[in-house]
Coordinates of C-alpha atoms in Angstrom, one line a residue:
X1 CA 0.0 0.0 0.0
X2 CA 2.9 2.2 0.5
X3 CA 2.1 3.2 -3.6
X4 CA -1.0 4.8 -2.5
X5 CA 0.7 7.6 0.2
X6 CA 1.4 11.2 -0.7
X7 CA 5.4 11.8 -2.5
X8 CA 4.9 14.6 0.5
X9 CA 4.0 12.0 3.2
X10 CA 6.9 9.4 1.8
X11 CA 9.4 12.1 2.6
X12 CA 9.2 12.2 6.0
X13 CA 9.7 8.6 8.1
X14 CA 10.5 8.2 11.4
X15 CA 14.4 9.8 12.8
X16 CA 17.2 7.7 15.3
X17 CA 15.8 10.3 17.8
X18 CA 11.9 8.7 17.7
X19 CA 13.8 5.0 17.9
X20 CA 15.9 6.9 21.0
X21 CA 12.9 8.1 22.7
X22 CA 11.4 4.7 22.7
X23 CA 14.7 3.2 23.8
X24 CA 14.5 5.8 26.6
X25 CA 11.0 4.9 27.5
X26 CA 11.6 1.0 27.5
X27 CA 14.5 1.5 29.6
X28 CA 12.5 3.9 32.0
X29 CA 15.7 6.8 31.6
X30 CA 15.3 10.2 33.1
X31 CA 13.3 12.3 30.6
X32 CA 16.2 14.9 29.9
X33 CA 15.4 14.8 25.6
X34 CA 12.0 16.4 25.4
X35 CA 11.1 20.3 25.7
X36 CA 8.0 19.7 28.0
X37 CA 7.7 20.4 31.8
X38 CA 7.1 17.7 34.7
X39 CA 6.3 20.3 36.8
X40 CA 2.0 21.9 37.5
X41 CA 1.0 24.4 36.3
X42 CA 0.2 27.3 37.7
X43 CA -2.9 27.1 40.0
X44 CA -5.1 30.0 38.8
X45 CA -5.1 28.8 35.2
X46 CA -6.0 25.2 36.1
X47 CA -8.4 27.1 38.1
X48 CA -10.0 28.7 35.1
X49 CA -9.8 25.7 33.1
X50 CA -11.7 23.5 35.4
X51 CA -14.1 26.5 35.8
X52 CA -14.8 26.6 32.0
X53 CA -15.5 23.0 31.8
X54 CA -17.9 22.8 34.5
X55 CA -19.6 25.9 33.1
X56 CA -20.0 23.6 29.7
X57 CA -17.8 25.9 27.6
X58 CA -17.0 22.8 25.8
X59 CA -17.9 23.6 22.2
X60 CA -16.2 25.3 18.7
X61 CA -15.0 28.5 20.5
X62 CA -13.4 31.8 20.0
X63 CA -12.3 33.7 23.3
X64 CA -11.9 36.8 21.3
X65 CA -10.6 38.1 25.1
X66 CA -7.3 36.5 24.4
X67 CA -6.5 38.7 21.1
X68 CA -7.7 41.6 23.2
X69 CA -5.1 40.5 25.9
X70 CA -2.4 39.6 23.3
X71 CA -2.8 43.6 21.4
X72 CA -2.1 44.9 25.1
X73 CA 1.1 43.1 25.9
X74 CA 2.6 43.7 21.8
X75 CA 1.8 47.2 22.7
X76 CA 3.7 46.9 25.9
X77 CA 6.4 44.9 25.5
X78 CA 7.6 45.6 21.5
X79 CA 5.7 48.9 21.2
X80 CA 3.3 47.2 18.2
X81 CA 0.0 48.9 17.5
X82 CA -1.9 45.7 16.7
X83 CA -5.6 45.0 15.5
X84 CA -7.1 42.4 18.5
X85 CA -9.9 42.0 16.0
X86 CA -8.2 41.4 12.6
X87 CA -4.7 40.5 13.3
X88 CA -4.7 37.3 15.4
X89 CA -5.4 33.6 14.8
X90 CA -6.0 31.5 17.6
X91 CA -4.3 27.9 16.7
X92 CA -4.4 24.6 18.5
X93 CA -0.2 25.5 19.6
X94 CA 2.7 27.5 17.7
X95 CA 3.2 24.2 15.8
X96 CA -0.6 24.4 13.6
X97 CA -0.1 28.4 13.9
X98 CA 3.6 27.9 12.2
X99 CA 2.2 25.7 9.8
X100 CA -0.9 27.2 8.6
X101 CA 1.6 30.3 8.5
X102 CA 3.6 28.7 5.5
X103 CA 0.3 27.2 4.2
X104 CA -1.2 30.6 3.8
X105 CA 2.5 31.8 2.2
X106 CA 5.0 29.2 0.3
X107 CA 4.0 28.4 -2.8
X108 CA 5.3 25.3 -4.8
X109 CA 9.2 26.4 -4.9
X110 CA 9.3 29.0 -2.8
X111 CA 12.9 29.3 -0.7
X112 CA 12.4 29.9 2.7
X113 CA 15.9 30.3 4.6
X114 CA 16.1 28.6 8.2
X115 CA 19.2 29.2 10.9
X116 CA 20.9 25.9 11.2
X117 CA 20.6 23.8 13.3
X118 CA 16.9 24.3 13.7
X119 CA 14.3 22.7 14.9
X120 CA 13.0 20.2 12.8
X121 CA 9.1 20.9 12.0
X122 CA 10.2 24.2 10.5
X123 CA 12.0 22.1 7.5
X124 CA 8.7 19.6 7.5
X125 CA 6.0 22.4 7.1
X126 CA 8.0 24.3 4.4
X127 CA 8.5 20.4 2.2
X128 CA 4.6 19.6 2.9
X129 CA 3.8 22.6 1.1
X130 CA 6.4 22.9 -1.5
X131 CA 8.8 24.8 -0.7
X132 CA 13.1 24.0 -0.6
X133 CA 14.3 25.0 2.6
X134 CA 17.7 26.5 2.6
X135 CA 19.5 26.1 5.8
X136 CA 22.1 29.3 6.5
X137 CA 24.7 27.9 9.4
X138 CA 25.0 29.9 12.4
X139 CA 28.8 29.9 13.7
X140 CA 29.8 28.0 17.0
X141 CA 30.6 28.1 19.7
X142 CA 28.1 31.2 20.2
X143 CA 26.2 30.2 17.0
X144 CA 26.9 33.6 15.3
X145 CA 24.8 35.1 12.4
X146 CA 27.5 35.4 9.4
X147 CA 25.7 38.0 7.7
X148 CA 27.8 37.5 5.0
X149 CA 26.3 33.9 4.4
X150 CA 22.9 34.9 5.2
X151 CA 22.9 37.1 2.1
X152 CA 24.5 35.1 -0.4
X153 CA 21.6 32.6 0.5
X154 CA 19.2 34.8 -1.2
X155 CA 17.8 34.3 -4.4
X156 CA 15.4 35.5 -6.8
X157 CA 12.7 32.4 -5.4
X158 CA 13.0 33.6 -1.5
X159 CA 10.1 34.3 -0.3
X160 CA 10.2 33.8 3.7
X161 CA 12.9 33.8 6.4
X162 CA 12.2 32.1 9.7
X163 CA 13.2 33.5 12.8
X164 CA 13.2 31.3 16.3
X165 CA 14.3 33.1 19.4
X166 CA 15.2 32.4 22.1
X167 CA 16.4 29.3 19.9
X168 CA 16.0 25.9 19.8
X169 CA 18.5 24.1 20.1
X170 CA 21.3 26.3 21.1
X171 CA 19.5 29.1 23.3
X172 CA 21.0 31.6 21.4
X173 CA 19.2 35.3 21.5
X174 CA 20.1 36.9 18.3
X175 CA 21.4 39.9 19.3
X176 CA 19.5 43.6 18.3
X177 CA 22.4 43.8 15.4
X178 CA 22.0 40.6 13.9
X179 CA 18.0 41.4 14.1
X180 CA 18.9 44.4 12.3
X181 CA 20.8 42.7 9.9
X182 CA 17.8 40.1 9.2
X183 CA 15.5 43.2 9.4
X184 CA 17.4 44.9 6.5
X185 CA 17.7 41.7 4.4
X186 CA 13.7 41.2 4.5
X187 CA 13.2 44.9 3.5
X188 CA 15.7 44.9 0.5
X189 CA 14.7 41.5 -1.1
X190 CA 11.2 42.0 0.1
X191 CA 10.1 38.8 1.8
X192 CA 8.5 37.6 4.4
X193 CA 10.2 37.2 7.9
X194 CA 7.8 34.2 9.8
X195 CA 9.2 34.4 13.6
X196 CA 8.5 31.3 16.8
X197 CA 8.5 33.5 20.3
X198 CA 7.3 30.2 22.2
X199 CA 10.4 31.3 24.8
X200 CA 9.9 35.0 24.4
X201 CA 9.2 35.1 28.6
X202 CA 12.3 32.7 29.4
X203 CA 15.8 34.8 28.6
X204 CA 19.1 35.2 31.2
X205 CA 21.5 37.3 32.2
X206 CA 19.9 40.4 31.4
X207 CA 18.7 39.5 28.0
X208 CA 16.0 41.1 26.8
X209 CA 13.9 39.0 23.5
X210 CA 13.3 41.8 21.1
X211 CA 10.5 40.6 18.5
X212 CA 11.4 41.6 14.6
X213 CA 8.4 42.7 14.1
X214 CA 9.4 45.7 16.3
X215 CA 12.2 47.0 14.5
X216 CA 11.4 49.3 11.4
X217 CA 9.6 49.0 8.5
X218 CA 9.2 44.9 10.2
X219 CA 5.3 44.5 11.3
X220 CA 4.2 45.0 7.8
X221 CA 6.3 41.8 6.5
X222 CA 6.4 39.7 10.1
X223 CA 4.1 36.7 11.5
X224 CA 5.0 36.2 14.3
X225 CA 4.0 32.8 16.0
X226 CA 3.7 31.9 19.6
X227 CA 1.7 30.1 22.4
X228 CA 1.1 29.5 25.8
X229 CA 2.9 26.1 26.5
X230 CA 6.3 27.1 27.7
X231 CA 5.2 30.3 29.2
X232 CA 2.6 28.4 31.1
X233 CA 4.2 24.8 31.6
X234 CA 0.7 23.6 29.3
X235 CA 2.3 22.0 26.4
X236 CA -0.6 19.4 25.8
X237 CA -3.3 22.3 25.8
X238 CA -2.6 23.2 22.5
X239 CA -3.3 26.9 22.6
X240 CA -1.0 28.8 20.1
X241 CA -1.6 32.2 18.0
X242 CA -0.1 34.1 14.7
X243 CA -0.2 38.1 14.8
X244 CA 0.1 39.0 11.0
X245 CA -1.0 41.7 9.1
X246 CA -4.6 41.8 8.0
X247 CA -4.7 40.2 4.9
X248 CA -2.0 37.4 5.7
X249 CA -3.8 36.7 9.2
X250 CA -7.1 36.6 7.3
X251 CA -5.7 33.8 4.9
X252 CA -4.1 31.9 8.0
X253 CA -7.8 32.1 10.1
X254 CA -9.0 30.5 6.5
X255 CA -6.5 27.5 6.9
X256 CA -6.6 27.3 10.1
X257 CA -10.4 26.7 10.2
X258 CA -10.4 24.0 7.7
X259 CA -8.3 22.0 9.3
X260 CA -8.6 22.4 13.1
X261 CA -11.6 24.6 13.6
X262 CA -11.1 25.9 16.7
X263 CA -8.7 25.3 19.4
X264 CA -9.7 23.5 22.8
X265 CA -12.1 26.2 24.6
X266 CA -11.2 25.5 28.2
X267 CA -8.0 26.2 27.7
X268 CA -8.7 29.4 25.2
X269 CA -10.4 30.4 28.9
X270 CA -7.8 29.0 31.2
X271 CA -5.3 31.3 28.5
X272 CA -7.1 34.6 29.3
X273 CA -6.8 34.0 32.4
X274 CA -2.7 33.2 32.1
X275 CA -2.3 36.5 30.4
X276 CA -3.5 38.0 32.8
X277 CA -1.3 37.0 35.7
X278 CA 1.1 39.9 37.2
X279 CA 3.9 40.8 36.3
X280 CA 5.7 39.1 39.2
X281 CA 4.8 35.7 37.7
X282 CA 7.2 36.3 34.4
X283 CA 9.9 37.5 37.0
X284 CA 9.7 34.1 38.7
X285 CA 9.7 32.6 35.9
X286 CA 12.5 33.9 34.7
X287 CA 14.7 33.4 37.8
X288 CA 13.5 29.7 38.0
X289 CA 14.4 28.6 34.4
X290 CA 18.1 30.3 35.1
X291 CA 18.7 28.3 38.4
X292 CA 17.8 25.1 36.5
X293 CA 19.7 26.4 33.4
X294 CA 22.5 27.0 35.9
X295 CA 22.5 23.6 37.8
X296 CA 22.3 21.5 34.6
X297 CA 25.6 23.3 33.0
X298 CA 27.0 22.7 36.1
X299 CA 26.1 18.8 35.9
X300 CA 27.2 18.3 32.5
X301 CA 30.5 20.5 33.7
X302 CA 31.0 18.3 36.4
X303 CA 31.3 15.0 33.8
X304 CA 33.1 16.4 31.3
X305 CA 30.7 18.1 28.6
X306 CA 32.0 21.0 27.3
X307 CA 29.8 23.8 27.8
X308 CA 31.1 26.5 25.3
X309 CA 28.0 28.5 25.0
X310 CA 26.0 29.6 28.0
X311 CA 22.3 29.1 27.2
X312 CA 20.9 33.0 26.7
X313 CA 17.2 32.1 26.8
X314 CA 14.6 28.6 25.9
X315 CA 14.8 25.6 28.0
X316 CA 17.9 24.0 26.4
X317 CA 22.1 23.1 26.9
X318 CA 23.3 22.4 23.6
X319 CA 26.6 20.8 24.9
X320 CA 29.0 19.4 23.0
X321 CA 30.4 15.9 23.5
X322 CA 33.1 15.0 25.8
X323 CA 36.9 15.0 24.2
X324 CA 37.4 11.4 25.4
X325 CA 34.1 10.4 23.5
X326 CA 35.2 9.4 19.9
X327 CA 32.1 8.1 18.8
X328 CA 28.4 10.0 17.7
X329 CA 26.3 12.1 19.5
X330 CA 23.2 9.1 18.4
X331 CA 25.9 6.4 19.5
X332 CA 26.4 8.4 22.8
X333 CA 23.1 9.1 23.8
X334 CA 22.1 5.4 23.5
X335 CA 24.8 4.2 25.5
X336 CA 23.9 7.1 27.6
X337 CA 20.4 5.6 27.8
X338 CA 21.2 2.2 28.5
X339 CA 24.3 2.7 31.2
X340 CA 23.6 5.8 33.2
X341 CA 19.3 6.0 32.5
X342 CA 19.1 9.2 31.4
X343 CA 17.8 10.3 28.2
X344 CA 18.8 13.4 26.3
X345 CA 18.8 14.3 22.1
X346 CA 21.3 13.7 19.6
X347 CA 22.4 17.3 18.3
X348 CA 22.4 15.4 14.2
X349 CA 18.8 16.1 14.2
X350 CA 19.0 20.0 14.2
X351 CA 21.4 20.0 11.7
X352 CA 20.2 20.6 8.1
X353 CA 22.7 22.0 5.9
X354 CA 26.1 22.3 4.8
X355 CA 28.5 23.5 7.7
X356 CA 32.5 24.2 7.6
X357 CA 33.5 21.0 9.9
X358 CA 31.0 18.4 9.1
X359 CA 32.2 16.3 12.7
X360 CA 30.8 19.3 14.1
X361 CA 27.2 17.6 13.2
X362 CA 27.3 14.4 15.4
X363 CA 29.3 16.4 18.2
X364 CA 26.7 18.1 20.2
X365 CA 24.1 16.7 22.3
X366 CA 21.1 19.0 23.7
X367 CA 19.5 18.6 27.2
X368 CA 15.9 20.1 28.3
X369 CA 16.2 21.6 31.8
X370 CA 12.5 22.3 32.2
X371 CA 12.1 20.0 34.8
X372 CA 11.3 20.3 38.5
X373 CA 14.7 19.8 41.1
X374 CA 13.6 16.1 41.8
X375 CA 14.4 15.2 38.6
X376 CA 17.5 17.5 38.0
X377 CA 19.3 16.1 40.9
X378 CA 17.9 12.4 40.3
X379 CA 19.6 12.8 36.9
X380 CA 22.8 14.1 38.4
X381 CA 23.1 11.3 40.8
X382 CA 23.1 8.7 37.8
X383 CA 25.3 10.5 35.9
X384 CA 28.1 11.1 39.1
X385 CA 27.3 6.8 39.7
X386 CA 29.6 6.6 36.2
X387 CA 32.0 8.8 36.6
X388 CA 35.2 7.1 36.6
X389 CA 38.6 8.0 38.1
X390 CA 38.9 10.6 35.5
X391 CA 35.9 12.9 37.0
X392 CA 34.5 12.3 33.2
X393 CA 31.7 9.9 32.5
X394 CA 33.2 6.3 31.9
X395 CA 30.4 4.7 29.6

């Protein structure tokens, strides 16, 4: 039967990190690989969802309060003048958002450039509809915007560039000059910039997330995607939103309608309600995500990864592989798995395109640190029980 599936569906199969995650699972490892929370979430917003439900609110649904909300906090955090009634979609997550976003945009060869590594549904949307992606490397250690390369990766065909950050895998924060540098591209070729802000609440040190969008001449030629599960520690609530201008958020509603319909409406209520919360809320938040940030460079530090670049922002260590490890980062975390029960993702999976030192590929390894401090310092424990004489991890 495999004749009768889409060319689109027969190019995309199942990756080493699916087959890793149910390694992980069988051997019931420490859940270090995937970007969700084990944590609750906050009370006031379970609150409101249960409230919802018992008040039957259980049907198609649009909580027009939450584009109301959304305008509010554009206009006070990037200094957007946005219309709550005409330039929002409310999605079931960033991920249908993202992808009715290239839906409503790439047509059948359309480029659309992507910072490598990346995360891999961007790639997956932009093939389903028919685009070519085309991957522009960023530069480790610090994963560096070579503007030089950026622009040589135009061509007459692009028609998008996608933005994530606070970024997944690296926790880079592009910096306001590289912004301005993307911003400036967009404007002279004229395309699209299509920007994920799921981790636009969680930055360090000081750093600030600046949307593209905010920069000049930007909101005119930015969607900007985003949602409520990192934020909010709700992944599996599925509540997600594009901001577009008119026309493009119009043609995004259209998609998004024939395929989902509407996302879950508890939650659309329980995501009123979560923002709303005070501002003290995204301070702790904040603070909380460094200290595990902190603890888990400290960890891998302590068994010999080397941590060359200091997660700015998202939920992820993108650490490179010890020097007395020879072998690849899918090698490594399997062994990883099976010896010391703790699971984390093979760094080959973000990587797309060409890059200077192709080892560089299968040498990094990225661990999620959303996770409460039981698990943190269960996972440390199994990693310090094989650590040899060395002080480095003996697997």
């Amino acid at each position: 039967m495999e004749r009768k599936l889409s060319k689109a569906s027969r190019s995309l199969t199942s990756s080493a990190i699916q087959e890793l995650s149910h390694l992980a699972q069988r051997c019931g490892a420490i859940n270090l690989a995937e970007g969700f929370p084990d944590f609750p979430a906050p009370p006031h917003i379970k609150r409101a969802a249960v409230a919802a439900i018992n008040a039957d609110l259980n049907q198609y649904r649009h909580v027009q309060g939450i584009c109301d909300q959304l305008a509010v906090m554009m206009k006070q955090n990037h200094g957007l003048d946005v219309n709550a009634l005409t330039d929002f979609v409310i999605c079931c997550g960033q991920s249908e958002a993202f992808a009715a976003t290239i839906l409503a945009t790439i047509d059948q060869g359309d480029e659309v450039l992507l910072f490598d590594p990346a995360y891999e549904t961007y790639e997956s949307c932009i093939i389903l509809a028919g685009g070519i992606p085309v991957n522009v490397p960023l530069e480790p250690p610090h994963w560096t915007l070579n503007v030089d390369k950026f622009m040589k990766s135009f061509t007459s065909r692009t028609k998008a560039v996608v933005l994530n950050s606070p970024h997944n895998p690296t926790g880079k924060v592009f910096s306001k000059e590289e912004l301005e540098a993307i911003a400036a591209a967009c404007c002279q070729m004229d395309c699209l910039a299509i920007t994920d802000e799921v981790y636009e609440y969680i930055t360090f040190d000081l750093q600030k997330h600046i949307s593209l969008a905010s920069l000049p001449k930007m909101q005119e030629r930015t969607i900007i995607t985003s949602s409520l599960s990192k934020t909010f520690s709700v992944t599996g609530w599925r509540i997600g939103w594009a901001c577009a201008p008119t026309t493009i958020a119009s043609a995004i509603k259209n998609i998004h309608v024939r395929i989902t319909d509407s996302a879950p409406s508890p939650f659309q209520e329980a995501a009123l309600a979560a923002l709303q919360s005070p501002p003290g809320y995204f301070k702790s938040l904040k603070a909380e995500y460094e200290a595990r940030r902190d603890f888990v460079i400290q960890m891998l530090s302590d068994v010999g990864f080397q941590i060359s670049f200091k997660p700015q922002g998202s939920a992820f260590v993108f650490a490179e592989l010890p020097k007395n490890w020879l072998v690849s980062d899918i090698e490594f975390v399997k062994v990883l798995i099976e010896k010391a029960g703790v699971a984390a993702v093979p760094g080959c999976g973000f990587f797309h395109g060409d890059i200077d030192d192709q080892n560089l590929r299968t040498r990094y390894v990225r661990f999620a640190f959303c996770k409460g401090s039981d698990t943190l310092n269960a996972a440390a424990r199994k990693l310090q029980d094989i650590v040899g004489s060395t002080g480095h991890l003996q697997l």
